[in-house]
Amino acid sequence: MTQKVPVQVPKLTMATTEVTFLEWLVEDGQTVEEEQPLYVVATDKVENEVAAPASGILRHGTAEPEEVYPVGTEIATIEVA
């Protein structure tokens, strides 16, 4: 049975409430390893790569470049066998 692990927008600092999604670093459907960089987001001060919370197959959600998302928004899932 496949388990789906959510990939959520992280709280990068105590003051972060939202981030701008910039780009995917991994294509939809590719196998990823835990801690592998998945995507890039920007706050008003810095850009950050966000790592995979688990190993498995990445399934992109609805995140679009230059769109703003609140912390905690699920933007993808990782299918874990």
Short mmCIF file of N, CA and C in Angstrom, two decimals:
data_model
loop_
_atom_site.label_atom_id
_atom_site.label_comp_id
_atom_site.label_asym_id
_atom_site.label_seq_id
_atom_site.Cartn_x
_atom_site.Cartn_y
_atom_site.Cartn_z
N MET A 1 0.85 -1.19 0.00
CA MET A 1 0.00 0.00 0.00
C MET A 1 0.89 1.25 0.00
N THR A 2 0.55 2.20 -0.83
CA THR A 2 1.33 3.42 -0.95
C THR A 2 0.86 4.46 0.05
N GLN A 3 1.80 5.03 0.78
CA GLN A 3 1.51 6.12 1.71
C GLN A 3 1.89 7.43 1.04
N LYS A 4 1.10 8.48 1.25
CA LYS A 4 1.40 9.79 0.68
C LYS A 4 1.85 10.72 1.80
N VAL A 5 3.07 11.24 1.65
CA VAL A 5 3.63 12.18 2.60
C VAL A 5 3.45 13.59 2.02
N PRO A 6 2.81 14.49 2.76
CA PRO A 6 2.61 15.84 2.23
C PRO A 6 3.92 16.63 2.17
N VAL A 7 4.05 17.44 1.13
CA VAL A 7 5.16 18.38 1.01
C VAL A 7 4.53 19.75 1.20
N GLN A 8 4.88 20.41 2.31
CA GLN A 8 4.24 21.66 2.68
C GLN A 8 5.23 22.83 2.64
N VAL A 9 4.68 24.02 2.47
CA VAL A 9 5.49 25.24 2.54
C VAL A 9 5.99 25.36 3.98
N PRO A 10 7.32 25.43 4.17
CA PRO A 10 7.87 25.48 5.52
C PRO A 10 7.87 26.88 6.13
N LYS A 11 7.93 26.93 7.45
CA LYS A 11 8.12 28.19 8.16
C LYS A 11 9.62 28.41 8.24
N LEU A 12 10.16 29.28 7.42
CA LEU A 12 11.60 29.46 7.31
C LEU A 12 12.20 30.29 8.43
N THR A 13 11.42 31.23 8.96
CA THR A 13 11.85 32.05 10.09
C THR A 13 10.64 32.25 10.99
N MET A 14 10.87 32.79 12.16
CA MET A 14 9.76 33.05 13.08
C MET A 14 8.76 34.04 12.47
N ALA A 15 9.24 34.93 11.62
CA ALA A 15 8.37 35.96 11.04
C ALA A 15 7.70 35.53 9.74
N THR A 16 8.11 34.41 9.17
CA THR A 16 7.58 33.99 7.87
C THR A 16 6.13 33.55 7.99
N THR A 17 5.26 34.16 7.18
CA THR A 17 3.86 33.74 7.13
C THR A 17 3.49 33.25 5.73
N GLU A 18 4.29 33.67 4.72
CA GLU A 18 4.05 33.24 3.35
C GLU A 18 5.35 33.30 2.57
N VAL A 19 5.40 32.57 1.46
CA VAL A 19 6.57 32.57 0.59
C VAL A 19 6.11 32.65 -0.86
N THR A 20 7.01 33.03 -1.74
CA THR A 20 6.76 33.01 -3.17
C THR A 20 7.42 31.76 -3.74
N PHE A 21 6.63 30.92 -4.40
CA PHE A 21 7.16 29.72 -5.03
C PHE A 21 7.90 30.16 -6.29
N LEU A 22 9.16 29.69 -6.47
CA LEU A 22 9.94 30.08 -7.64
C LEU A 22 10.04 28.99 -8.69
N GLU A 23 10.46 27.78 -8.29
CA GLU A 23 10.62 26.73 -9.30
C GLU A 23 10.76 25.36 -8.66
N TRP A 24 10.38 24.34 -9.42
CA TRP A 24 10.65 22.95 -9.06
C TRP A 24 12.07 22.62 -9.46
N LEU A 25 12.77 21.86 -8.64
CA LEU A 25 14.11 21.36 -8.97
C LEU A 25 14.05 19.91 -9.43
N VAL A 26 12.90 19.27 -9.21
CA VAL A 26 12.69 17.87 -9.57
C VAL A 26 11.39 17.78 -10.37
N GLU A 27 11.41 17.02 -11.45
CA GLU A 27 10.23 16.85 -12.28
C GLU A 27 9.18 15.97 -11.60
N ASP A 28 7.93 16.21 -11.94
CA ASP A 28 6.82 15.40 -11.45
C ASP A 28 7.04 13.93 -11.84
N GLY A 29 6.86 13.03 -10.88
CA GLY A 29 6.99 11.60 -11.16
C GLY A 29 8.38 11.04 -10.94
N GLN A 30 9.35 11.90 -10.65
CA GLN A 30 10.71 11.41 -10.42
C GLN A 30 10.86 10.88 -8.99
N THR A 31 11.78 9.94 -8.84
CA THR A 31 12.11 9.41 -7.52
C THR A 31 13.03 10.40 -6.82
N VAL A 32 12.74 10.67 -5.54
CA VAL A 32 13.56 11.58 -4.74
C VAL A 32 14.02 10.87 -3.48
N GLU A 33 15.09 11.39 -2.90
CA GLU A 33 15.62 10.89 -1.64
C GLU A 33 15.32 11.90 -0.54
N GLU A 34 15.10 11.42 0.67
CA GLU A 34 14.88 12.32 1.80
C GLU A 34 16.03 13.32 1.88
N GLU A 35 15.71 14.57 2.12
CA GLU A 35 16.64 15.70 2.22
C GLU A 35 17.14 16.22 0.87
N GLN A 36 16.71 15.62 -0.25
CA GLN A 36 17.07 16.13 -1.57
C GLN A 36 16.30 17.42 -1.83
N PRO A 37 16.95 18.47 -2.33
CA PRO A 37 16.23 19.71 -2.65
C PRO A 37 15.14 19.45 -3.71
N LEU A 38 13.91 19.94 -3.41
CA LEU A 38 12.76 19.72 -4.30
C LEU A 38 12.35 20.97 -5.07
N TYR A 39 12.36 22.11 -4.37
CA TYR A 39 11.88 23.34 -4.99
C TYR A 39 12.52 24.54 -4.31
N VAL A 40 12.34 25.71 -4.94
CA VAL A 40 12.91 26.95 -4.43
C VAL A 40 11.78 27.91 -4.12
N VAL A 41 11.88 28.57 -2.95
CA VAL A 41 10.93 29.60 -2.55
C VAL A 41 11.71 30.85 -2.17
N ALA A 42 11.01 31.97 -2.14
CA ALA A 42 11.63 33.23 -1.74
C ALA A 42 10.77 33.91 -0.69
N THR A 43 11.45 34.52 0.28
CA THR A 43 10.78 35.42 1.22
C THR A 43 11.17 36.83 0.77
N ASP A 44 10.83 37.83 1.56
CA ASP A 44 11.20 39.19 1.18
C ASP A 44 12.70 39.42 1.28
N LYS A 45 13.44 38.49 1.91
CA LYS A 45 14.88 38.70 2.11
C LYS A 45 15.79 37.69 1.43
N VAL A 46 15.32 36.46 1.19
CA VAL A 46 16.24 35.42 0.74
C VAL A 46 15.51 34.34 -0.05
N GLU A 47 16.26 33.63 -0.92
CA GLU A 47 15.74 32.45 -1.59
C GLU A 47 16.24 31.21 -0.86
N ASN A 48 15.39 30.17 -0.77
CA ASN A 48 15.75 28.93 -0.10
C ASN A 48 15.33 27.73 -0.92
N GLU A 49 16.19 26.70 -0.92
CA GLU A 49 15.80 25.41 -1.46
C GLU A 49 15.13 24.64 -0.34
N VAL A 50 14.05 23.93 -0.67
CA VAL A 50 13.32 23.16 0.33
C VAL A 50 13.52 21.68 0.03
N ALA A 51 13.88 20.92 1.07
CA ALA A 51 14.24 19.51 0.92
C ALA A 51 13.04 18.59 1.08
N ALA A 52 13.17 17.41 0.51
CA ALA A 52 12.14 16.37 0.60
C ALA A 52 12.02 15.87 2.04
N PRO A 53 10.79 15.71 2.54
CA PRO A 53 10.60 15.18 3.89
C PRO A 53 10.71 13.66 3.95
N ALA A 54 10.75 13.00 2.78
CA ALA A 54 10.81 11.54 2.73
C ALA A 54 11.33 11.11 1.36
N SER A 55 11.70 9.85 1.24
CA SER A 55 12.10 9.28 -0.05
C SER A 55 10.89 8.66 -0.72
N GLY A 56 10.81 8.77 -2.04
CA GLY A 56 9.70 8.19 -2.79
C GLY A 56 9.54 8.87 -4.13
N ILE A 57 8.32 8.86 -4.65
CA ILE A 57 8.02 9.46 -5.96
C ILE A 57 7.31 10.78 -5.74
N LEU A 58 7.88 11.86 -6.30
CA LEU A 58 7.31 13.19 -6.15
C LEU A 58 6.12 13.38 -7.08
N ARG A 59 5.03 13.88 -6.53
CA ARG A 59 3.84 14.24 -7.31
C ARG A 59 3.55 15.71 -7.06
N HIS A 60 3.80 16.54 -8.08
CA HIS A 60 3.56 17.98 -7.96
C HIS A 60 2.09 18.24 -7.67
N GLY A 61 1.86 19.28 -6.92
CA GLY A 61 0.51 19.76 -6.69
C GLY A 61 0.22 20.91 -7.64
N THR A 62 -0.40 21.94 -7.13
CA THR A 62 -0.82 23.06 -7.98
C THR A 62 0.08 24.28 -7.88
N ALA A 63 1.24 24.17 -7.24
CA ALA A 63 2.14 25.32 -7.09
C ALA A 63 2.59 25.85 -8.45
N GLU A 64 2.50 27.15 -8.61
CA GLU A 64 2.89 27.82 -9.85
C GLU A 64 3.98 28.85 -9.56
N PRO A 65 4.96 28.99 -10.46
CA PRO A 65 6.02 29.98 -10.27
C PRO A 65 5.45 31.39 -10.07
N GLU A 66 6.07 32.10 -9.13
CA GLU A 66 5.74 33.49 -8.79
C GLU A 66 4.43 33.63 -8.00
N GLU A 67 3.79 32.53 -7.64
CA GLU A 67 2.59 32.59 -6.81
C GLU A 67 3.00 32.59 -5.33
N VAL A 68 2.20 33.24 -4.51
CA VAL A 68 2.46 33.34 -3.07
C VAL A 68 1.60 32.32 -2.34
N TYR A 69 2.24 31.59 -1.39
CA TYR A 69 1.54 30.55 -0.63
C TYR A 69 1.79 30.74 0.86
N PRO A 70 0.76 30.57 1.69
CA PRO A 70 0.94 30.64 3.14
C PRO A 70 1.74 29.44 3.65
N VAL A 71 2.44 29.65 4.75
CA VAL A 71 3.15 28.56 5.43
C VAL A 71 2.14 27.44 5.72
N GLY A 72 2.55 26.21 5.49
CA GLY A 72 1.70 25.06 5.76
C GLY A 72 0.90 24.57 4.56
N THR A 73 0.88 25.33 3.46
CA THR A 73 0.16 24.92 2.27
C THR A 73 0.79 23.66 1.68
N GLU A 74 -0.03 22.66 1.38
CA GLU A 74 0.48 21.45 0.72
C GLU A 74 0.63 21.73 -0.76
N ILE A 75 1.87 21.62 -1.27
CA ILE A 75 2.10 21.91 -2.68
C ILE A 75 2.46 20.67 -3.48
N ALA A 76 2.66 19.55 -2.80
CA ALA A 76 3.00 18.29 -3.48
C ALA A 76 2.83 17.15 -2.48
N THR A 77 3.00 15.93 -2.99
CA THR A 77 3.06 14.76 -2.13
C THR A 77 4.21 13.88 -2.60
N ILE A 78 4.67 13.04 -1.69
CA ILE A 78 5.66 12.02 -2.03
C ILE A 78 5.03 10.68 -1.74
N GLU A 79 4.97 9.84 -2.77
CA GLU A 79 4.41 8.49 -2.61
C GLU A 79 5.50 7.57 -2.10
N VAL A 80 5.26 7.01 -0.91
CA VAL A 80 6.23 6.13 -0.26
C VAL A 80 5.68 4.72 -0.29
N ALA A 81 6.47 3.77 -0.80
CA ALA A 81 6.02 2.37 -0.88
C ALA A 81 6.06 1.71 0.48
#
